[in-house]
mmCIF file of C-alpha atoms and ligand atoms in Angstrom:
data_model
loop_
_atom_site.group_PDB
_atom_site.id
_atom_site.type_symbol
_atom_site.label_atom_id
_atom_site.label_comp_id
_atom_site.label_asym_id
_atom_site.label_seq_id
_atom_site.Cartn_x
_atom_site.Cartn_y
_atom_site.Cartn_z
ATOM 1 C CA MET J 10 22.393 -16.044 -17.991
ATOM 2 C CA TYR J 11 20.696 -16.713 -15.286
ATOM 3 C CA ALA J 12 17.090 -15.740 -16.764
ATOM 4 C CA GLN J 13 17.923 -16.629 -20.354
ATOM 5 C CA MET J 14 18.270 -20.260 -19.362
ATOM 6 C CA VAL J 15 14.193 -20.588 -17.914
ATOM 7 C CA LYS J 16 11.719 -22.198 -20.558
ATOM 8 C CA SER J 17 8.294 -20.132 -21.138
ATOM 9 C CA GLU J 18 5.499 -21.950 -19.196
ATOM 10 C CA GLY J 19 4.164 -23.969 -21.562
ATOM 11 C CA SER J 20 7.101 -23.903 -24.257
ATOM 12 C CA SER J 21 8.184 -28.073 -24.259
ATOM 13 C CA GLY J 22 11.287 -27.735 -27.172
ATOM 14 C CA GLU J 23 13.673 -25.365 -27.814
ATOM 15 C CA GLU J 24 13.341 -21.480 -27.281
ATOM 16 C CA THR J 25 11.717 -20.047 -30.783
ATOM 17 C CA PRO J 26 14.004 -16.923 -31.514
ATOM 18 C CA GLU J 27 10.491 -14.681 -30.752
ATOM 19 C CA GLU J 28 11.319 -16.445 -26.673
ATOM 20 C CA ARG J 29 14.997 -15.164 -26.807
ATOM 21 C CA GLU J 30 13.985 -11.890 -28.477
ATOM 22 C CA PHE J 31 11.667 -11.285 -26.154
ATOM 23 C CA GLN J 32 13.600 -12.470 -22.830
ATOM 24 C CA ASP J 33 16.170 -9.931 -24.110
ATOM 25 C CA ARG J 34 13.799 -7.038 -23.732
ATOM 26 C CA ILE J 35 14.251 -7.859 -20.624
ATOM 27 C CA ASP J 36 17.356 -8.800 -19.145
ATOM 28 C CA ARG J 37 17.538 -4.958 -20.940
ATOM 29 C CA GLY J 38 15.236 -3.945 -18.595
ATOM 30 C CA GLU J 39 11.962 -2.790 -21.323
ATOM 31 C CA LYS J 40 8.447 -2.863 -20.553
ATOM 32 C CA ILE J 41 6.403 -5.049 -22.212
ATOM 33 C CA GLU J 42 3.390 -2.717 -23.396
ATOM 34 C CA PRO J 43 0.132 -4.352 -24.358
ATOM 35 C CA LYS J 44 -0.065 -5.388 -27.962
ATOM 36 C CA GLU J 45 3.256 -5.876 -28.137
ATOM 37 C CA TRP J 46 4.163 -10.018 -28.456
ATOM 38 C CA MET J 47 4.752 -12.268 -25.445
ATOM 39 C CA PRO J 48 4.832 -15.529 -24.734
ATOM 40 C CA ALA J 49 1.693 -17.245 -23.807
ATOM 41 C CA GLY J 50 2.957 -18.716 -20.132
ATOM 42 C CA TYR J 51 4.330 -14.457 -19.586
ATOM 43 C CA ARG J 52 0.277 -13.359 -20.793
ATOM 44 C CA LYS J 53 -1.665 -16.264 -18.613
ATOM 45 C CA THR J 54 1.275 -15.703 -15.311
ATOM 46 C CA LEU J 55 0.420 -11.919 -15.466
ATOM 47 C CA ILE J 56 -3.523 -12.818 -15.675
ATOM 48 C CA ARG J 57 -3.277 -14.421 -12.894
ATOM 49 C CA GLN J 58 -1.313 -12.461 -10.269
ATOM 50 C CA ILE J 59 -2.638 -8.959 -11.420
ATOM 51 C CA SER J 60 -6.286 -10.493 -11.209
ATOM 52 C CA GLN J 61 -5.102 -12.227 -7.525
ATOM 53 C CA HIS J 62 -4.198 -9.160 -6.333
ATOM 54 C CA ALA J 63 -7.098 -6.720 -8.132
ATOM 55 C CA HIS J 64 -8.807 -9.732 -6.003
ATOM 56 C CA SER J 65 -7.275 -9.106 -2.970
ATOM 57 C CA GLU J 66 -7.998 -5.015 -2.854
ATOM 58 C CA ILE J 67 -11.742 -4.912 -3.622
ATOM 59 C CA VAL J 68 -11.805 -8.239 -0.964
ATOM 60 C CA GLY J 69 -9.261 -6.582 1.506
ATOM 61 C CA GLN J 70 -12.356 -4.022 1.924
ATOM 62 C CA LEU J 71 -14.587 -5.897 3.893
ATOM 63 C CA PRO J 72 -12.262 -6.285 6.967
ATOM 64 C CA GLU J 73 -11.924 -2.179 7.546
ATOM 65 C CA GLY J 74 -15.370 -2.009 6.257
ATOM 66 C CA ASN J 75 -16.561 -3.837 8.960
ATOM 67 C CA TRP J 76 -15.304 -0.461 11.222
ATOM 68 C CA ILE J 77 -16.746 2.021 9.431
ATOM 69 C CA THR J 78 -19.534 2.569 11.250
ATOM 70 C CA ARG J 79 -17.378 2.562 14.962
ATOM 71 C CA ALA J 80 -14.766 3.593 14.474
ATOM 72 C CA PRO J 81 -14.018 6.249 17.108
ATOM 73 C CA THR J 82 -14.537 9.917 16.426
ATOM 74 C CA LEU J 83 -15.189 11.891 13.382
ATOM 75 C CA GLU J 84 -11.686 12.228 12.281
ATOM 76 C CA ARG J 85 -11.019 8.381 12.610
ATOM 77 C CA LYS J 86 -13.965 7.592 10.563
ATOM 78 C CA GLN J 87 -12.984 9.763 7.781
ATOM 79 C CA ILE J 88 -10.105 8.703 7.468
ATOM 80 C CA LEU J 89 -10.746 4.529 7.526
ATOM 81 C CA LEU J 90 -13.772 5.617 4.683
ATOM 82 C CA ALA J 91 -11.282 7.197 2.649
ATOM 83 C CA LYS J 92 -8.626 4.589 2.775
ATOM 84 C CA VAL J 93 -11.137 1.674 1.682
ATOM 85 C CA GLN J 94 -12.203 4.003 -0.533
ATOM 86 C CA ASP J 95 -8.647 4.150 -1.713
ATOM 87 C CA GLU J 96 -8.311 0.524 -2.152
ATOM 88 C CA ALA J 97 -11.423 0.169 -4.138
ATOM 89 C CA GLY J 98 -9.690 2.145 -6.440
ATOM 90 C CA HIS J 99 -6.662 -0.290 -6.466
ATOM 91 C CA GLY J 100 -8.508 -2.422 -7.691
ATOM 92 C CA LEU J 101 -9.890 -0.923 -10.499
ATOM 93 C CA TYR J 102 -6.834 0.461 -11.113
ATOM 94 C CA LEU J 103 -5.297 -3.698 -11.462
ATOM 95 C CA TYR J 104 -8.824 -4.727 -13.532
ATOM 96 C CA SER J 105 -8.134 -2.479 -15.300
ATOM 97 C CA ALA J 106 -3.961 -3.736 -15.965
ATOM 98 C CA ALA J 107 -5.359 -7.010 -16.112
ATOM 99 C CA GLU J 108 -7.783 -6.237 -19.230
ATOM 100 C CA THR J 109 -5.462 -5.435 -21.179
ATOM 101 C CA LEU J 110 -3.604 -8.350 -21.806
ATOM 102 C CA GLY J 111 -7.624 -10.255 -23.385
ATOM 103 C CA ILE J 112 -9.312 -11.410 -19.931
ATOM 104 C CA SER J 113 -12.544 -9.234 -19.470
ATOM 105 C CA ARG J 114 -13.606 -7.996 -16.027
ATOM 106 C CA ASP J 115 -16.453 -10.120 -16.154
ATOM 107 C CA GLU J 116 -14.400 -13.212 -16.216
ATOM 108 C CA MET J 117 -12.163 -12.104 -13.742
ATOM 109 C CA TYR J 118 -15.594 -11.605 -11.617
ATOM 110 C CA GLU J 119 -16.256 -15.014 -12.751
ATOM 111 C CA GLN J 120 -13.063 -16.730 -11.638
ATOM 112 C CA LEU J 121 -13.304 -15.049 -7.758
ATOM 113 C CA HIS J 122 -17.276 -15.895 -7.245
ATOM 114 C CA SER J 123 -16.367 -19.367 -8.354
ATOM 115 C CA GLY J 124 -13.570 -19.678 -5.973
ATOM 116 C CA LYS J 125 -11.365 -20.327 -8.529
ATOM 117 C CA ALA J 126 -9.131 -17.077 -8.043
ATOM 118 C CA LYS J 127 -7.234 -16.546 -5.008
ATOM 119 C CA TYR J 128 -7.143 -13.133 -2.917
ATOM 120 C CA SER J 129 -4.740 -12.574 -0.393
ATOM 121 C CA SER J 130 -4.903 -15.263 2.590
ATOM 122 C CA ILE J 131 -4.591 -12.480 5.506
ATOM 123 C CA PHE J 132 -7.975 -10.779 4.258
ATOM 124 C CA ASN J 133 -9.151 -14.416 5.419
ATOM 125 C CA TYR J 134 -9.181 -13.841 9.264
ATOM 126 C CA PRO J 135 -11.459 -11.488 11.362
ATOM 127 C CA THR J 136 -11.052 -7.563 12.558
ATOM 128 C CA LEU J 137 -12.039 -8.218 16.086
ATOM 129 C CA THR J 138 -11.485 -4.252 18.074
ATOM 130 C CA TRP J 139 -10.722 -1.211 16.772
ATOM 131 C CA ALA J 140 -6.991 -1.965 17.138
ATOM 132 C CA ASP J 141 -7.348 -4.039 14.769
ATOM 133 C CA MET J 142 -7.770 -1.744 12.438
ATOM 134 C CA GLY J 143 -3.945 0.405 13.225
ATOM 135 C CA ALA J 144 -2.702 -3.405 13.335
ATOM 136 C CA VAL J 145 -4.138 -4.110 9.181
ATOM 137 C CA GLY J 146 -3.002 -1.007 8.187
ATOM 138 C CA TRP J 147 0.458 -1.203 9.855
ATOM 139 C CA LEU J 148 0.835 -5.093 9.119
ATOM 140 C CA VAL J 149 -1.392 -4.942 6.296
ATOM 141 C CA ASP J 150 -0.706 -2.236 4.809
ATOM 142 C CA GLY J 151 3.369 -2.452 5.433
ATOM 143 C CA ALA J 152 3.852 -6.200 3.791
ATOM 144 C CA ALA J 153 2.026 -5.231 1.114
ATOM 145 C CA ILE J 154 4.185 -1.863 0.681
ATOM 146 C CA MET J 155 7.235 -4.047 0.644
ATOM 147 C CA ASN J 156 6.360 -6.134 -1.509
ATOM 148 C CA GLN J 157 4.971 -4.204 -3.866
ATOM 149 C CA VAL J 158 7.639 -0.947 -3.746
ATOM 150 C CA PRO J 159 9.802 -3.044 -5.964
ATOM 151 C CA LEU J 160 6.920 -4.508 -8.200
ATOM 152 C CA GLN J 161 7.011 -0.646 -9.442
ATOM 153 C CA ARG J 162 9.635 -1.802 -11.630
ATOM 154 C CA THR J 163 7.839 -5.052 -12.608
ATOM 155 C CA SER J 164 8.656 -5.567 -16.779
ATOM 156 C CA TYR J 165 4.755 -5.694 -17.636
ATOM 157 C CA GLY J 166 3.844 -1.480 -17.712
ATOM 158 C CA PRO J 167 0.164 -1.016 -17.405
ATOM 159 C CA TYR J 168 0.785 -3.283 -13.806
ATOM 160 C CA SER J 169 4.690 -1.516 -13.169
ATOM 161 C CA ARG J 170 1.826 2.106 -13.939
ATOM 162 C CA ALA J 171 -0.725 1.092 -11.526
ATOM 163 C CA MET J 172 1.819 0.251 -9.058
ATOM 164 C CA ILE J 173 3.819 3.065 -8.331
ATOM 165 C CA ARG J 174 0.321 5.129 -7.776
ATOM 166 C CA ILE J 175 -1.319 2.607 -5.577
ATOM 167 C CA CYS J 176 1.794 2.230 -3.316
ATOM 168 C CA LYS J 177 2.290 6.504 -2.749
ATOM 169 C CA GLU J 178 -1.350 5.272 -1.533
ATOM 170 C CA GLU J 179 -0.526 2.418 0.731
ATOM 171 C CA SER J 180 2.552 4.650 2.391
ATOM 172 C CA PHE J 181 -0.201 6.584 3.916
ATOM 173 C CA HIS J 182 -2.258 3.617 4.792
ATOM 174 C CA GLN J 183 0.675 2.071 6.355
ATOM 175 C CA ARG J 184 1.241 5.356 8.685
ATOM 176 C CA GLN J 185 -2.776 5.465 9.604
ATOM 177 C CA GLY J 186 -2.249 2.439 10.708
ATOM 178 C CA TYR J 187 0.738 3.324 12.905
ATOM 179 C CA HIS J 188 -0.935 5.994 14.445
ATOM 180 C CA ILE J 189 -3.841 4.297 15.526
ATOM 181 C CA MET J 190 -0.928 1.479 17.030
ATOM 182 C CA MET J 191 0.201 4.099 18.376
ATOM 183 C CA LYS J 192 -2.855 5.769 20.299
ATOM 184 C CA MET J 193 -3.291 2.665 21.264
ATOM 185 C CA ALA J 194 -0.558 1.233 22.537
ATOM 186 C CA ARG J 195 0.158 4.556 24.697
ATOM 187 C CA GLY J 196 -2.980 5.066 25.739
ATOM 188 C CA THR J 197 -5.347 3.113 29.206
ATOM 189 C CA GLU J 198 -3.624 -0.084 29.876
ATOM 190 C CA ALA J 199 -7.150 -1.887 28.038
ATOM 191 C CA GLN J 200 -6.285 -0.306 25.210
ATOM 192 C CA ARG J 201 -2.711 -1.430 25.304
ATOM 193 C CA GLU J 202 -3.930 -4.301 25.410
ATOM 194 C CA MET J 203 -6.080 -4.252 22.477
ATOM 195 C CA ALA J 204 -3.162 -3.372 20.805
ATOM 196 C CA GLN J 205 -0.847 -6.142 22.199
ATOM 197 C CA ASP J 206 -3.465 -9.137 20.845
ATOM 198 C CA ALA J 207 -4.520 -7.722 18.012
ATOM 199 C CA LEU J 208 -0.668 -7.655 16.890
ATOM 200 C CA ASN J 209 -0.430 -11.541 18.489
ATOM 201 C CA ARG J 210 -3.646 -12.080 16.176
ATOM 202 C CA PHE J 211 -1.480 -10.540 13.311
ATOM 203 C CA TRP J 212 1.735 -10.647 13.181
ATOM 204 C CA TYR J 213 2.378 -14.786 11.644
ATOM 205 C CA PRO J 214 -1.344 -14.080 9.184
ATOM 206 C CA ALA J 215 0.806 -11.286 8.153
ATOM 207 C CA LEU J 216 4.215 -12.687 7.035
ATOM 208 C CA MET J 217 2.313 -15.079 5.520
ATOM 209 C CA MET J 218 1.205 -12.087 2.674
ATOM 210 C CA PHE J 219 4.459 -12.653 1.077
ATOM 211 C CA GLY J 220 3.471 -16.065 0.288
ATOM 212 C CA PRO J 221 4.638 -20.308 0.867
ATOM 213 C CA SER J 222 8.924 -20.845 1.181
ATOM 214 C CA ASP J 223 11.122 -20.452 -1.615
ATOM 215 C CA ALA J 224 11.418 -24.383 -1.335
ATOM 216 C CA ASN J 225 7.570 -24.410 -1.474
ATOM 217 C CA SER J 226 6.812 -21.660 -4.225
ATOM 218 C CA VAL J 227 5.660 -23.043 -7.926
ATOM 219 C CA HIS J 228 6.172 -19.768 -9.577
ATOM 220 C CA SER J 229 8.936 -17.847 -7.936
ATOM 221 C CA GLU J 230 11.797 -18.819 -11.019
ATOM 222 C CA GLN J 231 9.603 -18.344 -13.892
ATOM 223 C CA SER J 232 8.686 -14.999 -12.915
ATOM 224 C CA MET J 233 11.539 -13.638 -11.294
ATOM 225 C CA ALA J 234 13.253 -14.628 -14.793
ATOM 226 C CA TRP J 235 10.330 -12.671 -16.551
ATOM 227 C CA LYS J 236 10.889 -9.369 -14.232
ATOM 228 C CA ILE J 237 7.361 -10.478 -13.078
ATOM 229 C CA LYS J 238 8.350 -10.824 -9.559
ATOM 230 C CA ILE J 239 11.696 -8.826 -8.454
ATOM 231 C CA ASN J 240 12.219 -10.786 -5.072
ATOM 232 C CA THR J 241 11.945 -14.084 -3.826
ATOM 233 C CA ASN J 242 9.233 -14.551 -0.727
ATOM 234 C CA ASP J 243 11.459 -15.022 1.341
ATOM 235 C CA GLU J 244 13.745 -11.935 0.913
ATOM 236 C CA LEU J 245 10.566 -10.514 1.009
ATOM 237 C CA ARG J 246 9.240 -11.628 4.072
ATOM 238 C CA GLN J 247 13.151 -11.259 5.617
ATOM 239 C CA ARG J 248 13.166 -7.484 4.775
ATOM 240 C CA PHE J 249 9.420 -6.895 6.124
ATOM 241 C CA VAL J 250 10.503 -8.927 9.761
ATOM 242 C CA ASN J 251 13.510 -6.377 9.817
ATOM 243 C CA GLU J 252 11.732 -3.210 9.297
ATOM 244 C CA THR J 253 8.830 -4.052 11.470
ATOM 245 C CA VAL J 254 10.514 -5.258 14.752
ATOM 246 C CA PRO J 255 11.808 -1.693 15.453
ATOM 247 C CA GLN J 256 8.708 -0.626 14.781
ATOM 248 C CA ALA J 257 7.146 -3.262 17.196
ATOM 249 C CA GLU J 258 9.862 -1.880 19.929
ATOM 250 C CA PHE J 259 8.741 1.345 19.537
ATOM 251 C CA LEU J 260 5.424 1.252 20.405
ATOM 252 C CA GLY J 261 6.424 -0.708 23.517
ATOM 253 C CA LEU J 262 4.516 -4.149 21.482
ATOM 254 C CA GLU J 263 6.451 -7.660 21.206
ATOM 255 C CA VAL J 264 6.729 -9.336 18.736
ATOM 256 C CA PRO J 265 5.001 -12.643 19.419
ATOM 257 C CA ASP J 266 7.431 -14.965 18.528
ATOM 258 C CA PRO J 267 10.041 -16.749 20.693
ATOM 259 C CA ASP J 268 13.151 -16.696 18.794
ATOM 260 C CA LEU J 269 12.813 -13.711 17.563
ATOM 261 C CA ALA J 270 16.903 -12.623 17.605
ATOM 262 C CA TRP J 271 18.919 -10.151 16.314
ATOM 263 C CA ASN J 272 21.525 -12.509 14.050
ATOM 264 C CA GLU J 273 24.552 -9.856 13.404
ATOM 265 C CA GLU J 274 26.094 -12.196 10.417
ATOM 266 C CA LYS J 275 23.378 -12.048 8.482
ATOM 267 C CA GLY J 276 21.927 -8.062 9.595
ATOM 268 C CA GLY J 277 18.628 -9.547 10.185
ATOM 269 C CA TYR J 278 16.157 -10.569 12.448
ATOM 270 C CA ASP J 279 15.504 -14.576 12.535
ATOM 271 C CA PHE J 280 12.390 -15.823 12.963
ATOM 272 C CA SER J 281 10.022 -18.433 13.468
ATOM 273 C CA GLN J 282 7.690 -19.119 10.513
ATOM 274 C CA PRO J 283 4.552 -18.843 10.369
ATOM 275 C CA ASP J 284 2.222 -22.028 10.395
ATOM 276 C CA TRP J 285 2.225 -23.223 6.506
ATOM 277 C CA ASP J 286 -0.317 -26.370 7.149
ATOM 278 C CA GLU J 287 -2.556 -23.230 8.215
ATOM 279 C CA PHE J 288 -1.256 -21.126 5.339
ATOM 280 C CA PHE J 289 -2.631 -24.085 2.720
ATOM 281 C CA GLU J 290 -5.837 -24.789 4.437
ATOM 282 C CA VAL J 291 -6.319 -20.974 4.742
ATOM 283 C CA LEU J 292 -6.321 -20.819 0.466
ATOM 284 C CA LYS J 293 -8.456 -24.153 0.749
ATOM 285 C CA GLY J 294 -10.904 -22.155 1.533
ATOM 286 C CA ASN J 295 -10.932 -23.016 5.309
ATOM 287 C CA GLY J 296 -9.668 -20.363 7.091
ATOM 288 C CA PRO J 297 -12.030 -18.100 10.015
ATOM 289 C CA CYS J 298 -13.475 -16.085 7.275
ATOM 290 C CA ASN J 299 -13.529 -17.621 3.342
ATOM 291 C CA LYS J 300 -16.281 -18.321 3.718
ATOM 292 C CA GLU J 301 -17.743 -14.976 4.547
ATOM 293 C CA ARG J 302 -15.357 -12.882 2.744
ATOM 294 C CA LEU J 303 -16.346 -14.387 -0.367
ATOM 295 C CA GLY J 304 -20.263 -14.938 0.538
ATOM 296 C CA ALA J 305 -20.112 -10.715 0.934
ATOM 297 C CA ARG J 306 -18.533 -10.971 -2.603
ATOM 298 C CA VAL J 307 -20.891 -12.859 -4.556
ATOM 299 C CA LYS J 308 -24.139 -10.524 -2.703
ATOM 300 C CA ALA J 309 -22.878 -7.581 -3.532
ATOM 301 C CA TRP J 310 -22.420 -8.938 -7.480
ATOM 302 C CA GLU J 311 -26.107 -10.579 -7.650
ATOM 303 C CA ASP J 312 -27.688 -6.860 -5.906
ATOM 304 C CA GLY J 313 -25.563 -5.359 -8.010
ATOM 305 C CA ALA J 314 -27.811 -7.121 -11.189
ATOM 306 C CA TRP J 315 -30.452 -4.905 -11.579
ATOM 307 C CA PHE J 316 -28.062 -1.673 -11.333
ATOM 308 C CA ARG J 317 -25.769 -3.351 -14.207
ATOM 309 C CA ASP J 318 -28.786 -4.947 -15.793
ATOM 310 C CA GLY J 319 -30.170 -0.701 -16.141
ATOM 311 C CA LEU J 320 -27.034 0.466 -17.510
ATOM 312 C CA THR J 321 -26.706 -1.886 -20.370
ATOM 313 C CA ALA J 322 -30.437 -1.365 -21.261
ATOM 314 C CA TYR J 323 -29.853 2.576 -21.446
ATOM 315 C CA ALA J 324 -26.608 2.052 -23.036
ATOM 316 C CA GLU J 325 -28.600 -0.113 -26.070
ATOM 317 C CA LYS J 326 -31.573 2.749 -25.604
ATOM 318 C CA ALA J 327 -29.064 5.458 -26.063
ATOM 319 C CA SER J 328 -26.651 4.473 -29.192
ATOM 320 C CA ALA J 329 -30.609 3.457 -31.267
ATOM 321 C CA ARG J 330 -31.708 6.455 -31.191
ATOM 322 C CA ARG J 331 -28.361 7.439 -31.699
ATOM 323 C CA ALA J 332 -28.054 5.196 -35.277
ATOM 324 C CA ALA J 333 -31.471 6.317 -35.688
ATOM 325 C CA SER J 334 -30.794 10.477 -36.002
ATOM 326 C CA ALA J 335 -27.732 9.663 -37.851
ATOM 327 C CA THR J 336 -29.764 7.394 -40.534
ATOM 328 C CA ALA J 337 -32.715 10.886 -40.258
ATOM 329 C CA ALA J 338 -29.593 13.311 -40.435
ATOM 330 C CA GLU J 339 -29.255 10.926 -44.155
HETATM 331 N N1 LIG F 30 -2.914 -14.993 -0.107
HETATM 332 O O1 LIG F 30 4.028 -19.460 -6.281
HETATM 333 P P1 LIG F 30 4.060 -18.651 -5.127
HETATM 334 C C1 LIG F 30 -3.604 -5.944 -0.774
HETATM 335 C C2 LIG F 30 -0.688 -18.486 -4.202
HETATM 336 S S1 LIG F 30 -2.189 -7.014 0.195
HETATM 337 C C3 LIG F 30 -3.395 -16.488 -1.246
HETATM 338 O O2 LIG F 30 4.740 -18.546 -4.282
HETATM 339 P P2 LIG F 30 3.208 -16.244 -6.745
HETATM 340 C C4 LIG F 30 -4.173 -4.966 0.027
HETATM 341 C C5 LIG F 30 -0.195 -17.989 -5.573
HETATM 342 O O3 LIG F 30 -1.061 -17.298 -6.010
HETATM 343 C C6 LIG F 30 -2.534 -8.573 -1.107
HETATM 344 N N2 LIG F 30 -2.520 -17.090 -1.964
HETATM 345 O O4 LIG F 30 3.165 -17.688 -6.018
HETATM 346 C C7 LIG F 30 -2.985 -4.162 1.504
HETATM 347 C C8 LIG F 30 -0.050 -19.868 -6.020
HETATM 348 O O5 LIG F 30 -1.410 -20.378 -6.567
HETATM 349 P P3 LIG F 30 -1.809 -20.390 -7.902
HETATM 350 C C9 LIG F 30 -1.852 -8.478 -2.769
HETATM 351 C C10 LIG F 30 -1.475 -17.497 -2.034
HETATM 352 O O6 LIG F 30 2.472 -15.871 -7.827
HETATM 353 C C11 LIG F 30 -4.176 -3.992 2.472
HETATM 354 C C12 LIG F 30 0.580 -20.367 -4.942
HETATM 355 O O7 LIG F 30 -0.001 -19.756 -3.679
HETATM 356 N N3 LIG F 30 -0.724 -8.023 -3.381
HETATM 357 O O8 LIG F 30 -4.016 -5.823 -2.310
HETATM 358 O O9 LIG F 30 5.272 -16.235 -7.076
HETATM 359 C C13 LIG F 30 -5.738 -3.141 2.454
HETATM 360 C C14 LIG F 30 2.356 -20.578 -4.623
HETATM 361 O O10 LIG F 30 2.974 -19.490 -4.730
HETATM 362 C C15 LIG F 30 -0.461 -16.290 -0.959
HETATM 363 C C16 LIG F 30 -0.442 -9.003 -4.588
HETATM 364 O O11 LIG F 30 -1.148 -9.480 -4.882
HETATM 365 C C17 LIG F 30 -0.885 -15.573 -0.265
HETATM 366 N N4 LIG F 30 -0.787 -15.119 0.660
HETATM 367 O O12 LIG F 30 3.666 -14.929 -5.447
HETATM 368 C C18 LIG F 30 -5.876 -4.032 1.254
HETATM 369 C C19 LIG F 30 1.127 -7.873 -5.017
HETATM 370 N N5 LIG F 30 0.897 -15.875 -1.441
HETATM 371 O O13 LIG F 30 -1.757 -19.090 -7.838
HETATM 372 C C20 LIG F 30 -5.359 -4.333 -0.266
HETATM 373 C C21 LIG F 30 1.198 -9.087 -5.934
HETATM 374 C C22 LIG F 30 1.031 -16.979 -2.452
HETATM 375 O O14 LIG F 30 -0.337 -20.399 -8.440
HETATM 376 N N6 LIG F 30 1.917 -11.090 -6.532
HETATM 377 N N7 LIG F 30 -0.394 -17.707 -3.133
HETATM 378 O O15 LIG F 30 -2.867 -20.594 -6.876
HETATM 379 C C23 LIG F 30 2.939 -11.255 -5.296
HETATM 380 O O16 LIG F 30 3.103 -10.624 -5.345
HETATM 381 C C24 LIG F 30 2.401 -12.803 -5.780
HETATM 382 O O17 LIG F 30 1.882 -13.315 -6.723
HETATM 383 C C25 LIG F 30 2.535 -13.178 -4.543
HETATM 384 C C26 LIG F 30 2.553 -15.443 -4.527
HETATM 385 C C27 LIG F 30 3.771 -13.516 -4.059
HETATM 386 C C28 LIG F 30 2.021 -12.944 -3.467
#
């Protein structure tokens, strides 16, 4: 079987009996739980992917947080606030899932703040108008769902369970985004133009969320053998386009791709690839908002130092007091 032929990352020689048994378990569809044996490469890949995912949720709050104070109505403000809070919750489940693999939360934060860990490229683009809140919910959360629904079946237990809850909330996020787009697209001419402009700016960055083309994906083959990933980047991108184009048509908006065409033979749309040079520049830290996003996270971390110090000091004092009263009681 293909999966069994793929060697563990970092293991140079023959497959060991433990590695073989591990792969058999994966192939049988069993979940791997935190205290069970796993190849070092499996652990490392999961830590990388889950922590990057957690960072994306946390950094992902910034472009939308930008609009909370400027939402057009009280109702929209409440909905947006709830959504942004959900993203914080997703980050926390995912950091917890990564911690079960032996990395501390502080280490993960350090990797984010130093620029060593990645987060999704999409959050390095600005949100310029209220219509962008619609486009982000519709396209960005839509792409996230497309990626994350299969991840509910990922082989690592804590990750797969976190995904189940996250996907339920993401569906609400996608609906709220589409609802904003509907209002805008069917509003005044100026509102329709804003909706079209948001689609124009977010379409290609949303396609980039699925990662580089399969030919350039470094991790896909091994990650799929381990069922850390269930689909290739190109498969998910194609599914996203197939689902999203009719939604754009329903809105009366135009997808900014002159080459977009239904291909009867493949049962999906032919579409233009995003600018992959731009994608790799964003990954290197040269996107429109990379510095601003990372700067905001580092500032939040530094501003919170007094609070963390206070909590630690209180916890230490409380435990010293408990120890002293236990001794006195003896
Ligand atoms: N942005 O070998 P590949 C969300 C990196 S949604 C940045 O294909 P892999 C949210 C990749 O890390 C977003 N980097 O990698 C939504 C690797 O570099 P390293 C979060 C990217 O891991 C709404 C290199 O490129 N979702 O959170 O097999 C509101 C080669 O790529 C990107 C997830 O993270 C990118 N777009 O596949 C709020 C889902 N694409 O690490 C929040 C879980 C690729 O070797 N993650 N790279 O330095 C995944 O499914 C996979 O990690 C990916 C990439 C499909 C993203």
